[in-house]
Amino acid sequence: MDTAVVRQIPPNALPVAGDFGARLLAMPGKSKASLGIGIAALAAVVVALSMWSSQGDYKVLYANLSDKDGGAIIAQLSQMNVPYRHADGGAAILVPAAQVHDARLKLASAGLPKGSVVGFELMDTARFGLTQFGERLNFQRGLEGELTRSITALAAVQGARVHLALPNQNGFFREQQKPSASVLLSLHPGRTLDRTQVAGIVHLVASSVAEMSPKAVSVLDQTGALLSGPSDAVATSGLDAQQLQYVSQIEQGYAKRIVDLLEPVVGRDNLRASVAAEIDFSQTESTSELFKPNQGDSAEKTVRSQQSTEVGGSAAVAATGVPGATSNQPPQQATAPVTGAAVPLQTAQTGSSGSAARRDSVVNYEVDKTVRVTRNATGTVKRLNAAVVVNNRSVTDAKGKTTTTPLGPEEIEKLTALVRESVGFSQERGDSVKVINAPFRREAPITDELPLWKQPETIDLVRTLAVPGALAAVALLVTFALVRPALRAAREAAPKGQRLHAIAQDQESLPQVSGNRLPVLEAPRSGAQLEQARQLAKQNPAAVAGIVRDWVSGEKAA
């Protein structure tokens, strides 16, 4: 049997299985540097990721802070050992989401944020020996600050400044000066205030200061436009805000009546109604007096005054008159011509008594008097104008096709009669009602949907995953760019003199295998060497078995 020859390896050149440290030492310097940098970068990524995950997500604690409040809050957070961040150029402070509510409660207990506007808390820090002028000034500043806080509570108001003119009241002045106020508003972009809100601000300021009239309060916006002054339409019509609101309520009430009455007939969203009302706010007062005289004895009479005069005497009365029987008769009693009552005016004594007497009586009666004051009600409707537009009728056939047809004259007349009855039509008042039929244009609603990458949820998700995603990308880049090439070079590198070459049918003369001493062969790497090793195993199985036994036991062959 042919014996394969092998190259003998020195004992000190035998390999050590798994000697990774030797391979690292055999690597070139460039690979060693790349491996060290890669391992350091991976360690930094792991540390950064652990720190970020331990801190968690940050939420806004306070926004739109002044520099003074921001510094005080940061100092308090530092004392509380609460981590924080800045945003919006320092105008917002962010803290971990789990500590937002706790931090707000603790800061509120400390009186933060105080705000750039001071209120009545300014009176809590009054100094000893403060003069009366300083006390009045602090009170005015506190009142201005409280009014500013109340006004800025409105949704449309971004900021406000209140200036109060409080004159010094003096008891020696006959005419005291009245206080006045000016309010400057800074509105949010795109926001406006209606007349009702402006009137509310005016009454808020006027009610907060004693003896201040609402007319003495001026309200301006950031553009300098006067908001509290009457507009041209109001000045021309002479109506105030309450009267305009009353007119608007009247018109809306009539329009709602029309819509509620006709919607069951023509269908929902198939009509539009508008009502214009002319309201009379003039006040008229009339006074009339009626006098009723007392007529007849049966009429009730009220005595206002009564005067009686009686004169008596004993002088002889000479006979007068024409002698005869007529002169001897006593005189008749006189009758009052006004009331018709018989009142004795004078009693004459007969001439035979020898004495004279006279009695006068004057009675004044009250005359009936009626005073009537008539005051007309304000806010009465002088005229109504109602306009109604009705859509065409929609008809669906058996096939499901929908067509529109206009309404007939009879239907229009019926709808007009309904509208007249709903608004209380009056021909004498000059009311006007007009109902027409016209097709409505149905436009598809425009949906302004934000793209996915602009939606707030997507933005929050990206912000949440940005940091870990960036760290993971850095870790992958370091792994594939630095660590992996270095490890590949370490696997390929081996110490010199430790490779065994099993060469079948070698030309060199090698010592024969004798006894139990077996040569050590290197595992074949190429296909030709593998084939030669197989041939060797077939020809000399004992030698191959010895080589394998030495590899397993780790012994070195001689």
XYZ file of C-alpha atoms in Angstrom:
558
model
C 0.000 0.000 0.000
C 1.269 3.386 -0.941
C 2.071 5.670 1.878
C 1.333 9.342 1.504
C 4.015 11.682 2.497
C 3.375 14.872 4.480
C 5.385 17.860 5.517
C 6.424 17.759 9.139
C 5.664 20.801 11.288
C 7.799 21.940 14.178
C 6.325 21.392 17.619
C 6.318 25.120 18.487
C 4.299 25.934 15.349
C 1.173 23.961 16.200
C -2.131 25.974 16.185
C -4.354 26.571 19.225
C -8.047 26.136 18.495
C -10.186 29.296 19.211
C -7.260 31.569 19.854
C -9.154 34.761 18.996
C -6.771 37.001 20.872
C -3.881 35.826 18.732
C -5.850 36.616 15.648
C -6.626 40.102 16.926
C -2.946 40.641 17.550
C -2.231 39.455 14.021
C -4.637 42.073 12.560
C -3.171 45.129 10.839
C -3.161 48.421 12.700
C -5.872 49.992 10.535
C -8.289 47.151 11.288
C -7.506 47.384 14.990
C -8.302 51.123 14.978
C -11.555 50.579 13.090
C -12.612 47.881 15.524
C -11.833 50.066 18.558
C -13.706 53.073 17.110
C -16.687 50.901 16.231
C -16.923 49.365 19.693
C -16.670 52.828 21.317
C -19.382 54.208 19.004
C -21.706 51.295 19.782
C -21.155 51.820 23.497
C -21.995 55.533 23.116
C -25.177 54.692 21.197
C -26.261 52.233 23.888
C -25.612 54.807 26.645
C -27.490 57.560 24.766
C -30.433 55.274 24.090
C -30.624 54.242 27.739
C -30.495 57.869 28.892
C -33.182 58.936 26.435
C -35.467 56.053 27.418
C -35.001 56.835 31.102
C -35.971 60.508 30.577
C -39.096 59.710 28.555
C -41.206 62.061 26.443
C -41.264 65.796 27.239
C -44.444 67.874 27.367
C -45.015 71.630 27.586
C -45.222 72.857 31.164
C -45.847 76.559 30.408
C -45.801 78.531 27.175
C -45.630 82.241 26.277
C -43.674 83.070 29.390
C -41.907 86.308 30.026
C -38.195 86.324 30.777
C -38.819 87.078 34.426
C -41.289 84.231 34.915
C -39.160 81.841 32.859
C -36.106 82.455 35.041
C -38.107 82.020 38.255
C -39.659 78.760 37.022
C -36.303 77.353 35.931
C -34.783 78.187 39.313
C -37.676 76.468 41.071
C -37.399 73.391 38.829
C -33.705 73.163 39.601
C -34.487 73.147 43.317
C -37.123 70.451 42.741
C -34.616 68.321 40.737
C -36.974 68.200 37.747
C -35.272 68.002 34.322
C -36.433 70.618 31.827
C -35.882 71.779 28.293
C -36.445 74.995 26.349
C -38.562 75.468 23.239
C -39.742 78.357 21.039
C -36.676 80.410 21.822
C -37.086 80.087 25.577
C -40.775 81.096 25.624
C -41.849 77.537 26.506
C -40.524 75.159 29.136
C -40.820 71.381 28.719
C -40.603 68.738 31.427
C -41.044 64.929 31.348
C -44.631 63.975 30.583
C -44.988 62.023 33.835
C -44.101 65.106 35.919
C -46.152 67.818 34.185
C -49.113 67.915 36.585
C -46.989 67.461 39.683
C -44.679 70.305 38.634
C -47.625 72.616 37.899
C -49.165 72.040 41.323
C -45.870 72.622 43.110
C -45.160 75.769 41.100
C -48.683 77.049 41.767
C -48.140 76.593 45.501
C -45.012 78.726 45.102
C -46.993 81.439 43.274
C -45.504 80.800 39.840
C -45.926 81.942 37.188
C -46.728 85.405 38.441
C -47.149 86.884 34.987
C -45.879 90.186 33.753
C -49.014 91.867 35.138
C -49.358 92.374 38.867
C -52.718 92.510 40.583
C -53.879 93.123 44.122
C -51.030 90.941 45.391
C -49.025 94.158 45.105
C -50.801 95.326 48.273
C -49.436 92.349 50.204
C -45.893 93.694 50.028
C -46.632 97.191 51.275
C -43.603 98.862 52.835
C -43.603 100.555 56.195
C -43.906 104.301 55.932
C -45.647 104.264 52.554
C -47.118 107.639 51.684
C -50.728 108.193 50.721
C -49.731 108.881 47.126
C -47.781 105.613 46.934
C -50.706 103.735 48.427
C -53.117 105.207 45.864
C -50.640 104.392 43.093
C -50.316 100.774 44.224
C -54.084 100.445 44.381
C -54.414 101.830 40.859
C -51.719 99.455 39.554
C -53.384 96.503 41.257
C -56.796 97.416 39.816
C -55.324 97.799 36.335
C -53.614 94.415 36.663
C -56.803 92.657 37.770
C -58.761 94.176 34.886
C -56.020 93.107 32.473
C -56.183 89.520 33.718
C -59.972 89.490 33.365
C -59.864 90.849 29.807
C -57.112 88.484 28.664
C -59.285 85.581 29.804
C -61.343 86.094 26.632
C -60.544 83.581 23.892
C -59.949 86.195 21.183
C -57.708 88.465 23.291
C -53.990 87.715 23.278
C -52.923 90.613 25.484
C -54.361 93.769 27.006
C -53.320 96.932 28.773
C -55.646 98.997 30.949
C -55.006 102.645 31.835
C -57.150 104.193 34.562
C -57.456 107.911 35.214
C -58.617 108.180 38.820
C -58.813 111.831 39.891
C -58.234 112.747 43.513
C -61.572 113.370 45.168
C -61.654 116.518 47.274
C -64.571 117.631 49.398
C -63.792 121.314 48.770
C -64.563 121.041 45.070
C -68.134 121.646 44.039
C -67.814 119.663 40.828
C -65.761 116.491 41.126
C -63.926 115.069 38.137
C -65.197 111.739 36.891
C -62.812 108.771 36.349
C -62.096 107.443 32.853
C -60.315 104.442 31.364
C -58.585 103.327 28.168
C -58.139 99.701 27.100
C -55.670 98.533 24.431
C -56.316 95.021 23.100
C -53.985 92.709 21.201
C -56.093 90.106 19.419
C -54.993 86.711 18.171
C -54.319 86.536 14.417
C -57.579 86.025 12.560
C -59.768 86.812 15.593
C -62.219 89.696 15.962
C -64.569 91.024 18.622
C -68.217 91.752 17.920
C -70.063 94.709 19.385
C -71.519 92.621 22.181
C -68.072 91.550 23.387
C -66.753 95.117 23.165
C -69.748 96.353 25.146
C -69.028 93.638 27.713
C -65.439 94.858 28.115
C -66.660 98.436 28.483
C -69.179 97.510 31.176
C -66.607 95.328 32.941
C -64.217 98.252 33.295
C -66.951 100.771 34.140
C -68.442 98.518 36.820
C -65.050 97.947 38.451
C -64.402 101.632 39.127
C -66.697 103.716 41.291
C -68.682 106.484 39.550
C -67.292 105.618 36.112
C -69.648 105.932 33.182
C -69.476 103.444 30.299
C -69.166 106.403 27.968
C -65.838 107.272 29.622
C -64.237 103.951 28.566
C -62.355 103.741 25.258
C -61.384 100.388 23.716
C -58.767 100.150 20.934
C -57.189 97.235 19.106
C -53.553 96.725 18.115
C -54.113 98.621 14.852
C -55.360 101.722 16.664
C -58.991 101.302 15.568
C -61.561 102.499 18.089
C -63.820 99.575 18.941
C -66.060 101.190 21.543
C -67.120 104.155 19.369
C -70.421 104.012 17.465
C -70.207 103.028 13.825
C -71.717 105.087 11.022
C -74.813 102.924 10.772
C -75.462 103.095 14.477
C -74.838 106.831 14.614
C -77.217 107.407 11.717
C -80.019 105.249 13.064
C -79.496 106.332 16.655
C -79.680 102.740 17.942
C -77.448 101.407 20.649
C -76.088 97.896 20.968
C -79.064 96.581 22.927
C -81.532 97.924 20.387
C -79.585 96.396 17.513
C -79.508 93.088 19.348
C -83.262 93.309 19.887
C -83.840 93.905 16.167
C -81.617 90.944 15.316
C -83.532 88.712 17.725
C -86.861 89.777 16.220
C -85.668 89.032 12.683
C -84.161 85.684 13.653
C -87.349 84.710 15.454
C -89.515 85.401 12.399
C -87.081 83.580 10.104
C -87.106 80.548 12.424
C -90.886 80.501 12.354
C -90.883 80.382 8.564
C -88.272 77.639 8.399
C -89.998 75.506 11.054
C -93.310 75.836 9.217
C -92.121 75.124 5.661
C -89.418 72.501 6.241
C -91.921 69.654 6.724
C -93.532 70.656 3.424
C -90.562 71.242 1.114
C -87.935 69.184 2.943
C -84.839 69.957 4.924
C -82.307 72.373 3.402
C -84.726 73.161 0.575
C -85.556 76.740 1.530
C -83.890 79.929 2.681
C -85.746 82.649 4.583
C -84.776 86.208 5.446
C -86.814 88.766 7.400
C -86.141 92.486 7.716
C -87.986 94.210 10.553
C -88.447 97.924 11.047
C -88.762 98.546 14.773
C -90.043 101.767 16.355
C -88.042 102.666 19.452
C -89.507 106.162 19.849
C -91.124 106.971 23.198
C -94.370 109.013 23.244
C -96.124 110.245 26.379
C -99.404 112.221 26.459
C -101.315 113.788 29.416
C -105.008 114.781 29.332
C -107.286 116.421 31.966
C -111.091 116.015 31.937
C -113.488 118.214 33.970
C -117.016 117.011 34.772
C -119.454 119.469 36.442
C -121.919 118.391 39.129
C -125.360 118.305 37.586
C -128.613 117.663 39.432
C -129.438 116.936 43.027
C -128.674 113.247 42.646
C -125.018 113.847 41.694
C -122.518 113.364 44.449
C -121.059 116.618 45.655
C -117.888 117.244 47.607
C -117.762 120.451 49.631
C -114.444 122.189 49.232
C -115.240 125.265 51.449
C -118.248 126.788 53.205
C -118.709 130.324 54.658
C -121.757 131.613 56.635
C -122.403 135.233 57.750
C -125.263 136.271 60.070
C -126.063 139.880 61.068
C -128.833 140.766 63.579
C -130.309 144.136 65.045
C -133.264 145.740 66.885
C -133.775 148.855 64.755
C -137.284 149.578 63.645
C -138.022 148.722 60.150
C -140.084 151.103 58.210
C -142.842 149.820 56.071
C -141.962 149.789 52.477
C -143.578 148.778 49.319
C -147.022 149.336 47.903
C -149.678 149.324 50.519
C -152.013 146.402 50.273
C -152.199 142.641 50.796
C -149.161 141.859 48.623
C -146.798 143.890 50.730
C -147.819 142.065 53.848
C -146.618 138.638 52.480
C -143.150 137.301 53.541
C -140.501 137.130 50.742
C -139.678 133.832 48.961
C -136.322 132.059 49.346
C -133.769 132.572 46.535
C -132.499 129.604 44.482
C -128.782 129.056 43.615
C -128.520 129.114 39.787
C -125.412 126.834 39.586
C -126.378 123.775 41.557
C -130.114 124.240 41.641
C -130.255 123.775 45.419
C -132.450 126.044 47.436
C -130.298 128.058 49.793
C -131.788 130.782 51.956
C -129.845 133.883 51.215
C -131.616 136.396 53.462
C -134.373 136.208 55.959
C -136.410 139.328 56.338
C -138.305 140.113 59.506
C -141.691 141.633 59.461
C -141.957 145.224 60.124
C -144.078 144.665 63.166
C -141.159 143.066 65.177
C -139.162 146.199 65.359
C -135.767 144.437 64.729
C -133.579 143.612 61.567
C -131.314 140.457 60.860
C -129.242 139.153 57.854
C -127.637 135.705 57.154
C -125.187 134.976 54.254
C -123.919 131.473 53.344
C -121.355 130.597 50.619
C -120.614 126.904 49.745
C -117.900 125.914 47.217
C -117.996 122.420 45.737
C -115.132 120.422 44.082
C -115.307 119.957 40.328
C -114.581 116.435 38.898
C -111.125 116.223 37.263
C -109.542 113.248 35.446
C -105.782 113.256 34.561
C -104.757 110.554 32.036
C -101.129 109.854 31.074
C -100.574 107.650 28.028
C -97.118 106.255 27.231
C -96.586 104.222 24.083
C -94.581 100.996 24.245
C -91.111 100.973 22.665
C -89.843 98.348 20.279
C -93.045 97.892 18.317
C -92.908 96.494 14.810
C -93.646 99.111 12.194
C -93.120 96.966 9.114
C -91.979 93.493 8.100
C -90.360 92.360 4.857
C -90.015 88.593 4.373
C -88.265 86.887 1.447
C -88.323 83.103 0.977
C -86.570 81.013 -1.682
C -87.783 77.431 -2.196
C -85.848 74.778 -4.063
C -87.294 72.702 -6.907
C -89.060 69.486 -6.030
C -86.952 66.325 -6.355
C -88.686 63.329 -7.946
C -87.193 59.810 -8.052
C -88.544 57.390 -10.635
C -88.727 53.611 -10.425
C -85.239 53.204 -11.856
C -83.744 55.344 -9.096
C -83.075 58.391 -11.279
C -83.675 61.699 -9.505
C -85.006 64.722 -11.396
C -86.034 68.200 -10.224
C -89.235 69.955 -11.235
C -90.255 73.536 -10.443
C -93.221 74.278 -8.211
C -96.538 75.376 -9.681
C -98.240 78.753 -9.104
C -100.799 77.169 -6.785
C -98.114 75.706 -4.571
C -96.280 79.031 -4.485
C -99.502 80.750 -3.448
C -100.070 78.232 -0.653
C -96.546 78.716 0.642
C -97.009 82.489 0.518
C -100.194 82.208 2.574
C -98.363 80.108 5.158
C -95.548 82.633 5.405
C -98.021 85.495 5.835
C -99.769 83.735 8.663
C -96.506 82.813 10.386
C -95.168 86.384 10.493
C -98.515 88.031 11.271
C -98.922 89.831 7.955
C -100.709 93.204 8.193
C -101.786 95.124 5.112
C -102.384 98.333 7.080
C -98.863 98.180 8.434
C -97.410 97.848 4.931
C -95.849 94.388 5.338
C -94.391 92.604 2.327
C -93.974 88.838 1.768
C -92.334 87.352 -1.317
C -91.929 83.617 -2.036
C -90.131 82.440 -5.179
C -89.020 79.111 -6.561
C -85.463 78.578 -7.854
C -83.136 75.561 -8.161
C -80.413 75.314 -5.550
C -76.841 74.687 -6.602
C -75.488 71.664 -4.805
C -71.751 72.002 -4.561
C -69.691 69.162 -3.265
C -68.148 70.009 0.076
C -64.502 70.845 -0.103
C -62.604 68.612 2.267
C -59.317 70.118 3.180
C -57.664 66.965 4.416
C -54.133 67.295 5.609
C -51.645 64.865 4.135
C -50.396 62.114 6.351
C -47.040 63.731 6.921
C -48.676 66.984 8.104
C -51.105 65.488 10.585
C -50.346 66.212 14.250
C -50.439 62.527 15.176
C -47.833 61.709 12.549
C -45.629 64.595 13.654
C -45.805 63.471 17.289
C -44.990 59.887 16.274
C -42.005 61.032 14.227
C -40.759 63.176 17.098
C -41.107 60.245 19.463
C -39.288 57.784 17.206
C -36.716 60.223 15.831
C -34.154 59.801 18.594
C -34.233 55.974 18.866
C -34.372 55.659 15.081
C -31.347 57.897 14.642
C -29.414 55.985 17.294
C -30.331 52.654 15.675
C -29.187 53.949 12.283
C -25.867 55.067 13.777
C -25.430 51.655 15.409
C -26.073 49.839 12.109
C -23.701 52.144 10.257
C -20.932 51.580 12.792
C -21.539 47.835 12.772
C -21.387 47.400 9.012
C -18.754 50.070 8.330
C -16.274 49.470 11.135
C -16.947 46.416 13.293
C -17.862 43.870 10.641
C -14.811 44.495 8.383
C -12.532 44.310 11.418
C -14.008 40.998 12.559
C -13.709 39.593 9.046
C -10.036 40.560 8.970
C -9.570 38.893 12.377
C -11.056 35.630 11.100
C -8.867 35.639 8.045
C -5.679 36.526 9.927
C -3.628 33.728 11.662
C -0.089 33.577 13.178
C 2.700 32.647 10.799
C 4.075 29.060 10.974
C 0.818 27.533 12.261
C -0.650 26.359 8.951
C -0.437 22.732 8.077
C -0.348 21.647 4.542
C -1.290 18.132 3.656
C 0.150 17.504 0.258
C -0.455 14.186 -1.402
C 2.254 12.825 -3.704
C 4.686 15.536 -2.637
C 7.987 15.675 -4.453
C 9.929 16.268 -1.270
C 11.178 13.314 0.737
C 9.478 13.252 4.102
C 10.050 10.878 6.974
C 7.902 7.803 7.017
C 5.318 7.176 9.649
C 6.673 4.852 12.245
C 5.146 3.513 15.396
C 2.531 5.630 17.087
C 4.130 8.851 15.949
C 1.697 10.435 13.490
C 2.211 13.492 11.463
C -0.054 16.518 11.892
C -1.805 17.606 8.748
C -3.600 20.860 8.091
C -7.229 20.689 7.081
C -7.467 21.164 3.360
C -8.869 24.484 2.157
C -9.190 24.093 -1.593
C -11.032 21.410 -3.529
C -7.816 19.745 -4.790
C -6.391 19.480 -1.282
C -9.661 18.063 -0.012
C -9.522 15.375 -2.688
C -5.909 14.560 -1.751
C -6.937 14.260 1.923
C -9.646 11.819 0.982
C -7.191 9.732 -0.984
C -4.833 9.769 2.000
C -7.618 8.632 4.314
C -8.385 5.719 2.014
C -4.754 4.677 1.616
C -3.607 5.218 5.211
C -6.589 5.282 7.574
C -4.462 4.660 10.630
C -2.423 7.795 10.056
C -5.528 9.916 9.556
C -7.126 8.493 12.707
C -4.034 9.408 14.675
C -4.097 12.945 13.324
C -7.723 13.375 14.322
C -7.039 11.933 17.775
C -4.247 14.433 18.290
C -6.511 17.291 17.212
C -9.220 16.276 19.681
C -6.868 15.704 22.590
C -4.869 18.825 21.858
C -1.555 17.053 22.031
C 1.332 18.194 19.913
C 2.896 15.745 17.570
C 6.622 15.319 17.564
